[in-house]
XYZ file of C-alpha atoms in Angstrom:
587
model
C -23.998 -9.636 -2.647
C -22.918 -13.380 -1.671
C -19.332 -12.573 -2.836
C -18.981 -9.254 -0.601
C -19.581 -11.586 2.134
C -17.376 -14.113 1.688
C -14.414 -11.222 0.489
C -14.732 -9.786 4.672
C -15.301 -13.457 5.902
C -11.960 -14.567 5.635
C -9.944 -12.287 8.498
C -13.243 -12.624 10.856
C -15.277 -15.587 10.254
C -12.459 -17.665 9.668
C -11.292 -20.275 12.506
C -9.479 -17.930 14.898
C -5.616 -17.955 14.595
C -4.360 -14.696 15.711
C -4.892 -11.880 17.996
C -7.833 -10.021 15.884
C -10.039 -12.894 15.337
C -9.061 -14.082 19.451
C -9.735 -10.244 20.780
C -13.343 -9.678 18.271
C -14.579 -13.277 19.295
C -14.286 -12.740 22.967
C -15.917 -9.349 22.680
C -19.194 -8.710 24.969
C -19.782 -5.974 23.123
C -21.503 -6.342 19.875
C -19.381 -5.625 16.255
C -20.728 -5.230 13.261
C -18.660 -4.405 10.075
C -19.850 -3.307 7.208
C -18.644 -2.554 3.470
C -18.483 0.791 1.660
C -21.683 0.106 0.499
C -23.594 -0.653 4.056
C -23.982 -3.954 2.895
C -23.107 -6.231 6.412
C -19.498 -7.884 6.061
C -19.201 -10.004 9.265
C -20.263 -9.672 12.504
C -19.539 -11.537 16.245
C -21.133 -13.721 18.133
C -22.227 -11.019 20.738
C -24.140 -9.225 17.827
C -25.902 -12.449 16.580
C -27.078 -12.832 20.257
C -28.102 -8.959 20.406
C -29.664 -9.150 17.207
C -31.543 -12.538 17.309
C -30.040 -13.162 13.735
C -27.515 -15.584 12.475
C -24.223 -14.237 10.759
C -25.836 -16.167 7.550
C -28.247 -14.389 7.423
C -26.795 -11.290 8.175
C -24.138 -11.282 5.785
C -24.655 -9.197 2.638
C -27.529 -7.444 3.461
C -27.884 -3.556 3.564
C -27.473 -2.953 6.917
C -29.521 0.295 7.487
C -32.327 -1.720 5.658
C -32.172 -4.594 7.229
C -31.636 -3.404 10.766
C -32.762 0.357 11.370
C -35.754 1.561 12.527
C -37.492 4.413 13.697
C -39.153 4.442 17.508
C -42.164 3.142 16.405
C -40.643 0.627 14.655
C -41.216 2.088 11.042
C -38.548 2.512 7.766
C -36.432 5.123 8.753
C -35.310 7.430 5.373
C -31.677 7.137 4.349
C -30.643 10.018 4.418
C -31.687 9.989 8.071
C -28.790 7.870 9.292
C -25.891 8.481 10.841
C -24.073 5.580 10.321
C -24.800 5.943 6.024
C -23.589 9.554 6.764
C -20.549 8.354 8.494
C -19.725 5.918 5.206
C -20.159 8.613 2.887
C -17.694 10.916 5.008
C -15.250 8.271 5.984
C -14.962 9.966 9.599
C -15.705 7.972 12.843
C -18.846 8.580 13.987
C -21.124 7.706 17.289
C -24.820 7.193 18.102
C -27.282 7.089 20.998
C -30.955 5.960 20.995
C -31.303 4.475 17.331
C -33.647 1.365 17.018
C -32.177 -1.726 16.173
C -35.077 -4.478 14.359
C -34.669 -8.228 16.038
C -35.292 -11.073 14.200
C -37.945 -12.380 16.639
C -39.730 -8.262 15.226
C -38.700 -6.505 18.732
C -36.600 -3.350 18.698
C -33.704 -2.419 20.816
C -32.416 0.264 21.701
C -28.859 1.041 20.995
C -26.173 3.219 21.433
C -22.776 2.847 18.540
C -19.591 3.922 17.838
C -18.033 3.260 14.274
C -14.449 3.631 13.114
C -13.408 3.465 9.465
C -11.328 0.289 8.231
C -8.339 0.964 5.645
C -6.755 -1.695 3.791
C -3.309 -1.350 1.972
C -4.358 2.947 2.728
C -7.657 2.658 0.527
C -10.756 2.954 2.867
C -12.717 -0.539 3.159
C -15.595 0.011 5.717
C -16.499 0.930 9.319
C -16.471 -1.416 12.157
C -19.421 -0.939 14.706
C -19.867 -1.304 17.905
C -23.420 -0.917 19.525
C -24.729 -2.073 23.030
C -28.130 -2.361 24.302
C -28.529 0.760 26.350
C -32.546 -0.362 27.242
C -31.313 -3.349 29.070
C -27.370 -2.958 30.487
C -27.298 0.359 32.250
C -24.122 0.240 33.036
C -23.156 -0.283 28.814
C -22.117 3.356 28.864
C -18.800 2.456 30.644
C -18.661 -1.004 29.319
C -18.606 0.326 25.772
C -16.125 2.938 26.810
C -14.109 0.548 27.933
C -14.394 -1.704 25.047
C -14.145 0.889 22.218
C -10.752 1.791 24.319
C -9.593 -1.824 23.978
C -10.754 -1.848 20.169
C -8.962 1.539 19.264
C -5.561 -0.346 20.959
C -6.080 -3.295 19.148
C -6.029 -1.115 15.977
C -3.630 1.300 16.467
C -1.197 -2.115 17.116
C -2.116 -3.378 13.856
C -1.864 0.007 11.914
C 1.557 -0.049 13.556
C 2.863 -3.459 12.459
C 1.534 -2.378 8.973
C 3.366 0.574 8.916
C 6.415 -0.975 10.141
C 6.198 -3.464 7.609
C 6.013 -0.909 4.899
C 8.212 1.542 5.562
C 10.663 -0.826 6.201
C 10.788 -2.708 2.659
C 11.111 0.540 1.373
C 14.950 0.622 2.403
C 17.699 -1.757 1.805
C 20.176 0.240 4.297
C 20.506 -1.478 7.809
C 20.811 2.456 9.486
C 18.242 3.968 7.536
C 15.768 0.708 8.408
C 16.583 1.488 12.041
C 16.061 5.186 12.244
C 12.804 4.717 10.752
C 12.019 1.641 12.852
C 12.672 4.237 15.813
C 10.519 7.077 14.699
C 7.827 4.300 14.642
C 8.104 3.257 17.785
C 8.470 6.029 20.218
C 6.145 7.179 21.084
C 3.289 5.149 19.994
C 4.309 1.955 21.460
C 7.032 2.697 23.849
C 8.830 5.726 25.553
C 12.379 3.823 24.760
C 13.406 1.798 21.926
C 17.354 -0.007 21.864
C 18.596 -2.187 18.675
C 21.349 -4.611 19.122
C 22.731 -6.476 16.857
C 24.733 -9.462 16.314
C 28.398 -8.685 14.503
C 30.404 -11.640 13.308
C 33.575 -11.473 16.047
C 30.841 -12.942 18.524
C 30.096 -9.375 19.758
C 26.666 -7.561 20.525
C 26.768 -4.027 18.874
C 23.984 -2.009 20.592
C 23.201 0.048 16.628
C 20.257 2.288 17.219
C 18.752 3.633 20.328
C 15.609 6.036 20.175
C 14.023 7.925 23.148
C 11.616 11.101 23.483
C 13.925 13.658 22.440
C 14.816 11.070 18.802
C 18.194 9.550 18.187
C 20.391 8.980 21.177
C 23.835 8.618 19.586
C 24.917 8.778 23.644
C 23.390 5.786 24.363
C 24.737 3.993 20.878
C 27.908 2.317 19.903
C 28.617 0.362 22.538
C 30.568 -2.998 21.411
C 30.242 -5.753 24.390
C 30.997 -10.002 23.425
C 27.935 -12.175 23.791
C 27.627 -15.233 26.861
C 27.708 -18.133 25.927
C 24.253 -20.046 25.528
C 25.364 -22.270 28.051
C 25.609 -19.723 30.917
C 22.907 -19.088 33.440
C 21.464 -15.271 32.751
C 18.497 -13.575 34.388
C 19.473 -10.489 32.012
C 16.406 -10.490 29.335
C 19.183 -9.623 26.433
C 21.324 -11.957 27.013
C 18.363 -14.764 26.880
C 16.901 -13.764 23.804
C 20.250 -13.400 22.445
C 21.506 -16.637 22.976
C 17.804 -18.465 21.449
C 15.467 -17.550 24.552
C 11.899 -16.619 24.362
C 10.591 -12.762 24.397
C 10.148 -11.710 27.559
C 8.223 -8.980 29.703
C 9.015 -7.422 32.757
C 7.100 -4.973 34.866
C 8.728 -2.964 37.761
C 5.716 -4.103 39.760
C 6.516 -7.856 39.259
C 9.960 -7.497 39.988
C 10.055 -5.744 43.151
C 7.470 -8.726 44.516
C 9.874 -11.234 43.017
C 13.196 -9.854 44.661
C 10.989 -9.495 48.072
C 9.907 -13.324 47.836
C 13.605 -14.260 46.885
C 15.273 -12.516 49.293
C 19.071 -11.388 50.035
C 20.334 -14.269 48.752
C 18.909 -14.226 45.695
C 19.628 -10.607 45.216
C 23.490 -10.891 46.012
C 23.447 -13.877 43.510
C 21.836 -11.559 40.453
C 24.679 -8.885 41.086
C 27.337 -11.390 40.683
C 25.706 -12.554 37.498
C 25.602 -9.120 36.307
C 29.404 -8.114 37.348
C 29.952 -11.486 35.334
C 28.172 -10.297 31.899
C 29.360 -7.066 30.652
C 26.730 -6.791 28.319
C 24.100 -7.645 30.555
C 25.237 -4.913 32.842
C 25.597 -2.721 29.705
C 21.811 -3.745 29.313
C 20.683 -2.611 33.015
C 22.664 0.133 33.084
C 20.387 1.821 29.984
C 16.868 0.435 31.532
C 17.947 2.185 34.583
C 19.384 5.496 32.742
C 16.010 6.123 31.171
C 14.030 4.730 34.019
C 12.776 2.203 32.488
C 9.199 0.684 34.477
C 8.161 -2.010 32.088
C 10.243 -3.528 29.385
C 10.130 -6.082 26.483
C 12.810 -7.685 24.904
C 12.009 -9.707 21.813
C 14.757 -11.303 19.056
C 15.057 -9.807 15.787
C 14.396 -12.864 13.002
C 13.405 -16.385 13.616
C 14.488 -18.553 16.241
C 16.751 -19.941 13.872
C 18.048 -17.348 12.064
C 18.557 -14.234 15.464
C 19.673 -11.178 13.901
C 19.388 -9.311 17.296
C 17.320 -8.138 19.638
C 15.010 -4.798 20.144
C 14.087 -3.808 23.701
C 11.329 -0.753 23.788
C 10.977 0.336 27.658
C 7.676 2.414 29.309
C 8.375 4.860 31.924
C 5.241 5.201 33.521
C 4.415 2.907 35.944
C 0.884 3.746 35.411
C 0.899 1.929 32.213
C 2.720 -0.708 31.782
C 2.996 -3.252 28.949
C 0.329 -6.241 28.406
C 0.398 -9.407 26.720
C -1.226 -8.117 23.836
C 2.120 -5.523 23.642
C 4.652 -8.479 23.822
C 2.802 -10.363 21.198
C 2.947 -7.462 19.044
C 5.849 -6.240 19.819
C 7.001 -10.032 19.117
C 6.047 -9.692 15.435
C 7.876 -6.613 14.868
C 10.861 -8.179 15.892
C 10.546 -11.034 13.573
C 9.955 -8.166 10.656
C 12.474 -6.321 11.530
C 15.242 -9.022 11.925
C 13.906 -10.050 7.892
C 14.570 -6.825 7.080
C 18.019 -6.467 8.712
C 18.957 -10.179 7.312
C 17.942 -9.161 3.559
C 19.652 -5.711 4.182
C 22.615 -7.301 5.064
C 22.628 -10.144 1.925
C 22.517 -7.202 -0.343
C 25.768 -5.195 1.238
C 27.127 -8.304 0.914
C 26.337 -8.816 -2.774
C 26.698 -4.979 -3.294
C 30.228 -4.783 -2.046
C 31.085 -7.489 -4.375
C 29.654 -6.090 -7.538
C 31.594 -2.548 -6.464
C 35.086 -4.013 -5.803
C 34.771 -6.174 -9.101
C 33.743 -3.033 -11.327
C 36.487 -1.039 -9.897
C 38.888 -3.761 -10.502
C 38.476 -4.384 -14.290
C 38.061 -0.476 -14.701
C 41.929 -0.518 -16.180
C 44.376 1.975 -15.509
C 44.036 5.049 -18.133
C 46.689 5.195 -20.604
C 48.657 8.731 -21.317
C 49.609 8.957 -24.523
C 52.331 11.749 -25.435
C 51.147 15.285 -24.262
C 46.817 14.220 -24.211
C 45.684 13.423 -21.107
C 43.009 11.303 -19.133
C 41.221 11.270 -16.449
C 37.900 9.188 -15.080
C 35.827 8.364 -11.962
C 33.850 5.616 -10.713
C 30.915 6.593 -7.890
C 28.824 3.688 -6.706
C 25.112 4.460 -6.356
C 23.972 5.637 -2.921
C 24.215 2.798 -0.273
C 20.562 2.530 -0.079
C 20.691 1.617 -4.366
C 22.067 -1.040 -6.177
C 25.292 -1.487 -7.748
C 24.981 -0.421 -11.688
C 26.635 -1.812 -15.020
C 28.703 1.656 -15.613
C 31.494 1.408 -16.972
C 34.494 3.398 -19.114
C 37.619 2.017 -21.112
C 40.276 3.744 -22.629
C 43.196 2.296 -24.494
C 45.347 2.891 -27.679
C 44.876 0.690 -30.550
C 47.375 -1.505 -32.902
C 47.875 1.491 -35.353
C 48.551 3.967 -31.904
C 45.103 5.579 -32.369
C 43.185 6.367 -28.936
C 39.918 4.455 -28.345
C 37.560 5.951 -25.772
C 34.779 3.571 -24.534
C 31.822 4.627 -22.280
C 28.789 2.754 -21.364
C 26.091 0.849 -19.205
C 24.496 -2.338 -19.215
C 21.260 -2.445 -18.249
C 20.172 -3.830 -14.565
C 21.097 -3.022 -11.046
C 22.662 -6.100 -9.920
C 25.597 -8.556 -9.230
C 24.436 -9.911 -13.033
C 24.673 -6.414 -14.464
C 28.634 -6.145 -12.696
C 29.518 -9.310 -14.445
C 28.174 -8.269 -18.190
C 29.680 -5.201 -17.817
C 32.969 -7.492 -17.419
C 32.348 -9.466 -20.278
C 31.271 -6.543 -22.907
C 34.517 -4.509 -21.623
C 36.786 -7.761 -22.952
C 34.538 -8.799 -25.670
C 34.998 -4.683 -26.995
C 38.791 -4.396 -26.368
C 39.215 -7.413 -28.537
C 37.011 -6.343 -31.426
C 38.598 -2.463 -31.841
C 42.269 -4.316 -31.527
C 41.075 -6.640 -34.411
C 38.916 -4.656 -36.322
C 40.391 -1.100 -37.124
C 37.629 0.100 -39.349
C 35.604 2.883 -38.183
C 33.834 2.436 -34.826
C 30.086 2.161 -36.476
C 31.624 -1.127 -37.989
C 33.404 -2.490 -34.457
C 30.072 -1.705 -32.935
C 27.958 -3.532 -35.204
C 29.971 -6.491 -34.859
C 29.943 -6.681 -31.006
C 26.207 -6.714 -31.239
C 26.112 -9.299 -33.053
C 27.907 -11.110 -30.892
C 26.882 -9.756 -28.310
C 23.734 -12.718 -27.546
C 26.222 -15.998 -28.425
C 28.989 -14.594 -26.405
C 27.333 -12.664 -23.154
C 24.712 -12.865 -20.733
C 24.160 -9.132 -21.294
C 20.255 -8.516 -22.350
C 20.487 -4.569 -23.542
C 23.262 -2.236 -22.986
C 24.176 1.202 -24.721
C 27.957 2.834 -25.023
C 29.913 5.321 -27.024
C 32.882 4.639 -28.710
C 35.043 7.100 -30.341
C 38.772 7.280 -31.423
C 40.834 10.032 -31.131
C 42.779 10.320 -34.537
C 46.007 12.589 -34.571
C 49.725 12.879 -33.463
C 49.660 12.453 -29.317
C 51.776 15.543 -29.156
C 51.126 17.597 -32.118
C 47.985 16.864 -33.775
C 45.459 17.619 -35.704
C 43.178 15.547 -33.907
C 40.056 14.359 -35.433
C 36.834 12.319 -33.444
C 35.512 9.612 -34.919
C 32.905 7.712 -32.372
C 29.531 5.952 -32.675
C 26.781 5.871 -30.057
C 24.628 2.926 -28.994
C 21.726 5.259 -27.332
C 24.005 6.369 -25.036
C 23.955 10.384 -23.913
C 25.853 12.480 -26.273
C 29.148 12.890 -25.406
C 30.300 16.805 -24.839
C 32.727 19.447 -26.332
C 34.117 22.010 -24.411
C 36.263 24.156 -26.754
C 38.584 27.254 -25.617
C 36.896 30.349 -25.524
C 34.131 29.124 -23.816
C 31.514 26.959 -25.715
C 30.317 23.459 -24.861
C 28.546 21.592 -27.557
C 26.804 17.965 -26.951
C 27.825 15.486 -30.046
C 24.702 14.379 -30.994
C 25.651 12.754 -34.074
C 26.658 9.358 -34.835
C 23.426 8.272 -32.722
C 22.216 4.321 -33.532
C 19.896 1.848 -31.759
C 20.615 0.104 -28.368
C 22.713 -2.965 -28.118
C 20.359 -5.661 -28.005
C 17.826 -4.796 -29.848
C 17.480 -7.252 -32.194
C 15.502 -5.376 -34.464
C 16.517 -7.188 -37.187
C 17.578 -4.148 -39.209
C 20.562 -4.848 -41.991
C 21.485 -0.638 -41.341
C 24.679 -0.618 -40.398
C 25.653 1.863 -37.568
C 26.681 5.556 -37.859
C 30.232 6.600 -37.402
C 30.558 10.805 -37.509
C 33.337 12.655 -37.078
C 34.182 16.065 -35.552
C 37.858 18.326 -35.856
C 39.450 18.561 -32.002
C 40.505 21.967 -31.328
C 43.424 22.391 -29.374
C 42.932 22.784 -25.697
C 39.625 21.018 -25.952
C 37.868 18.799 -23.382
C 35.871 15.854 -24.289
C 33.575 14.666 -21.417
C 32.147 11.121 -21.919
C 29.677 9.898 -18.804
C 27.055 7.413 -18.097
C 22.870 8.633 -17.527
C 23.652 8.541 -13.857
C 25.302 12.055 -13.793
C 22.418 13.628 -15.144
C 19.406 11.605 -14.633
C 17.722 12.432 -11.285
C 14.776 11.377 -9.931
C 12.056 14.139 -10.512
C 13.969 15.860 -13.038
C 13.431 15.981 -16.664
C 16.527 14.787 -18.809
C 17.354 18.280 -20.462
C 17.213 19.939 -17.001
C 20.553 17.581 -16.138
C 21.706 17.890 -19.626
C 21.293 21.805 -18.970
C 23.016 21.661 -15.432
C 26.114 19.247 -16.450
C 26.567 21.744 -19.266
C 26.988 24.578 -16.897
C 28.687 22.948 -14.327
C 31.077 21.715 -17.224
C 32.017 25.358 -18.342
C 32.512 26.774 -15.104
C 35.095 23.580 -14.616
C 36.444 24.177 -17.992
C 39.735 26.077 -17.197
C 40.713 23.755 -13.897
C 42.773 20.794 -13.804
C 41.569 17.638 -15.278
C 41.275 15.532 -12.478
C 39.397 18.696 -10.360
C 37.066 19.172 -13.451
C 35.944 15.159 -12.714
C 35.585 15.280 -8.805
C 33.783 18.557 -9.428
C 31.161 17.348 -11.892
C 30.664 14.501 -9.622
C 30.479 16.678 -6.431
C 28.078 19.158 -7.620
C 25.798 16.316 -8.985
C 22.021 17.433 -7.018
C 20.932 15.159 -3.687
C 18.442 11.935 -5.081
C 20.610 9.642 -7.612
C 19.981 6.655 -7.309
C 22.433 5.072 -10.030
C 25.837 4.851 -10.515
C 28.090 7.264 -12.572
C 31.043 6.836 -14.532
C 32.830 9.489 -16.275
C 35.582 9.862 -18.899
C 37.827 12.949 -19.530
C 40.109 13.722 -22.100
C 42.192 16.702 -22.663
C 43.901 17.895 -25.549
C 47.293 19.750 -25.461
C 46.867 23.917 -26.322
């Protein structure tokens, strides 16, 4: 019982250091909240006065049997109260008239509402107000008015908890913005605008969102950021250039430009003509008809990302302290998000450009030919350790490499670098069978790489260029089987020659499997990494099944339409990257 207590006293009970604990102390209304169980979590200081208890003493107690009563001050059955009814439901509930047991032994009568309490989506409680209706007979609006001021309070938390979590579910600047937008409008504001810092001193206005959704009209616009230096009444341009967030209410503005008078007006439109983006800025409040705006930075004070603006356009309700504060925090959320967003394109782009550069040019040896493709994961993924090789050998025999080392990251890029050399050297040295080359780079593989796992396939194409016979010898390293499509129309996955990961240190002294396979003429051989059949929600011989298909359909076209194909038909969800390795023997 003691340790339910202390669990809820930490966000209530606590010295007060945000808006919650500020807004619950300072409530004249009594709040009670209580546990899935009843049992009292914490409660205010208006309910210890109500109650003529101490929170001590409150805390951890069954509230129905602590507190409720019937009229005449007897036990009231449990299955009698609405509140336990309301726990077991989970559903908001209200009360008049129930009896409320003192600690001095007098009743009260009360009237309550309850809402439930989620935390991280599981349900955690109710929260309870109640009133004395016996004594305050004006409670009835009071607690109206209270339980409206409670139910705002919430639904700005709920919304900086939702912002927060949909948000680190992306990684994709646009993506973290349309969703921010959807958020916003309508639940905190009729308008929401996004600008954003770009690196030629410029303010890109990236995202705007209104009743209607996306406003691509209102986006785009490219305008060069003040100086700090320069005097600006424009709220973008201050919290651009390091300024506090600030609120303004038509109401407050009309009685300021009335107390300032004509000269003070004339000297605000010169400022304006003199800031293109703050007239950029008034321009859209005015478009929309903007009544009560708040600009806040995106990020820290050190670190300003941007800024987001959400207007009202009713001047009936206009924004309140409690709004800017919240609206405050978002801001600093969002501008983590953007800043992290934009570390990883960064990084991303880096890993991309250095995996296409060591991806070597294909050779063409006499009348076989060679095509392959690189495609990056979607933006929103990071970049893989895919990877293909193909190159002819001391003795003019064609090796074929395909593989991936395992991760999603810069570190994954640069393994995939060093197992690409560390393999060419081994099949140029060693011109056994490819079992044997394989072996050897694994064990090598821990002194010589940072690479923890990877798997591959690497086969050699045995024959005349230009005549043949051609033979396949390869070895796999858990990679997918590589497949066969043979004229007349039959596609066959190679599913021999099949040994352990790289990496594995399994300590076996098996030596790896090399088989072997006759090449008809006019045959395709399609080598590819997991990423061009491994989608999310689908089993892997469903995208065996479909590449296999796709892959006969494709059979008769050109080699490098067969590729872009493949690649083109691939189903919407991947979130890896693919690469892919063709090779095409002569009829």
């Amino acid at each position: 019982m003691e340790g339910a207590g202390d669990e809820g006293r930490s966000w209530l009970v606590a010295e007060p250091s945000g808006l919650w604990q500020r807004v619950v102390r300072q409530l004249g209304t009594a709040l009670m909240v209580v546990d899935q169980a009843g049992r009292i979590v914490a409660v205010n200081p208006s309910a210890e006065r109500l109650l003529g208890r101490a929170a001590t003493a409150m805390r951890g107690e069954d509230a129905h049997a602590l507190l409720h009563r019937d009229a005449a001050g007897g036990t009231l059955l449990r299955e009698r109260c609405p509140l336990l009814q309301a726990l077991a439901e989970r559903a908001a509930a209200r009360g008049e008239g129930d009896s409320y047991l003192r600690g001095d032994g007098r009743l009260v009568t009360i009237s309550w509402s309850a809402s439930p309490l989620t935390t991280d989506g599981s349900f955690a409680g109710m929260a309870v107000l109640f009133t004395d209706v016996t004594t305050d007979q004006g409670a009835r609006r009071e607690r109206a008015a209270y339980t409206s001021a409670l139910e705002d309070l919430t639904e700005r938390l709920t919304l900086v908890a939702e912002i927060t979590d949909v948000l680190g579910q992306t990684l994709e600047t646009d993506e973290a913005l349309a969703r921010l937008g959807r958020l916003l409008v309508p639940r905190l504001a009729d308008w929401a605008a996004v600008d954003l810092r770009v690196g030629s001193g410029q303010v890109h206005r990236v995202a705007v969102t209104g009743p209607a959704g996306r406003d691509a009209g209102l986006e785009g616009r490219r305008e060069p950021l003040p100086e700090a230096g320069a005097t600006h009444r424009s709220p973008l341009v201050r919290v651009l250039n390091g300024g506090d967030p600030i609120l303004r209410n038509e109401q407050h503005e009309q009685h300021e430009e009335g107390r300032e008078g004509q000269e003070g007006q004339e000297g605000r439109e010169g400022e304006a003509a003199g800031s293109s983006l703050a007239a950029v800025h008034s321009d859209f409040l005015r478009t929309v008809g903007a009544t009560s705006v708040i600009t806040v930075p995106l990020g820290s004070r050190r670190q300003i990302t941007g800024a987001l603006t959400v207007a009202r356009t009713d001047p009936a309700h206009p924004f309140s302290t409690e709004d800017l504060e919240v609206a405050s925090d978002i801001g600093r959320r969002v501008g983590l998000v953007i800043d992290n967003a934009r570390r990883f394109g960064r990084q991303r782009a880096v890993a991309e450009a250095m995996q296409r550069n060591l991806l070597a040019p294909l050779p063409q040896p006499g009348r076989l030919r060679l095509a392959a493709r690189y495609q990056p994961a979607p933006a929103g993924s990071q970049v893989g350790g895919d990877w293909y090789d193909a190159f002819e050998l001391k003795d003019g025999t064609l090796a074929l490499v395909i593989g991936d080392v395992v991760g999603h990251d810069l570190t994954a890029a640069a393994g995939m670098a060093q197992l690409h050399g560390i393999l060419r050297s081994l099949a140029w040295d060693h011109t056994g069978l490819p079992g044997a080359v394989v072996d050897r780079l694994d064990e090598s593989m821990s002194a010589i790489t940072t690479v923890p796992m990877a798997t591959l396939v690497l086969a050699r194409v045995e024959g005349h260029p230009d005549t043949g016979p051609w033979t396949l010898r390869w070895t796999s390293a858990g990679h997918p089987p590589p497949l066969l499509l043979t004229p007349g129309g039959h596609a066959e996955y190679l599913e021999a020659g099949q040994g352990l990961l790289l990496g594995t240190h399994l300590g076996t002294r098996a030596r790896r499997p090399t088989a072997a396979r006759s090449l008809p003429p006019g045959s395709t051989l399609l080598l590819y990494t997991d990423g061009l059949i491994e989608i999310p929600g689908s089993d892997l011989d469903t995208g065996l099944g479909r590449l296999r298909r796709h892959a006969l359909a494709l059979a008769h076209t050109p080699l490098d339409t067969l590729c872009d194909q493949l690649l083109a038909r691939m189903p919407p969800g991947s979130t890896d990257d693919v690469a892919l390795l063709a090779l095409r023997l002569p009829p």
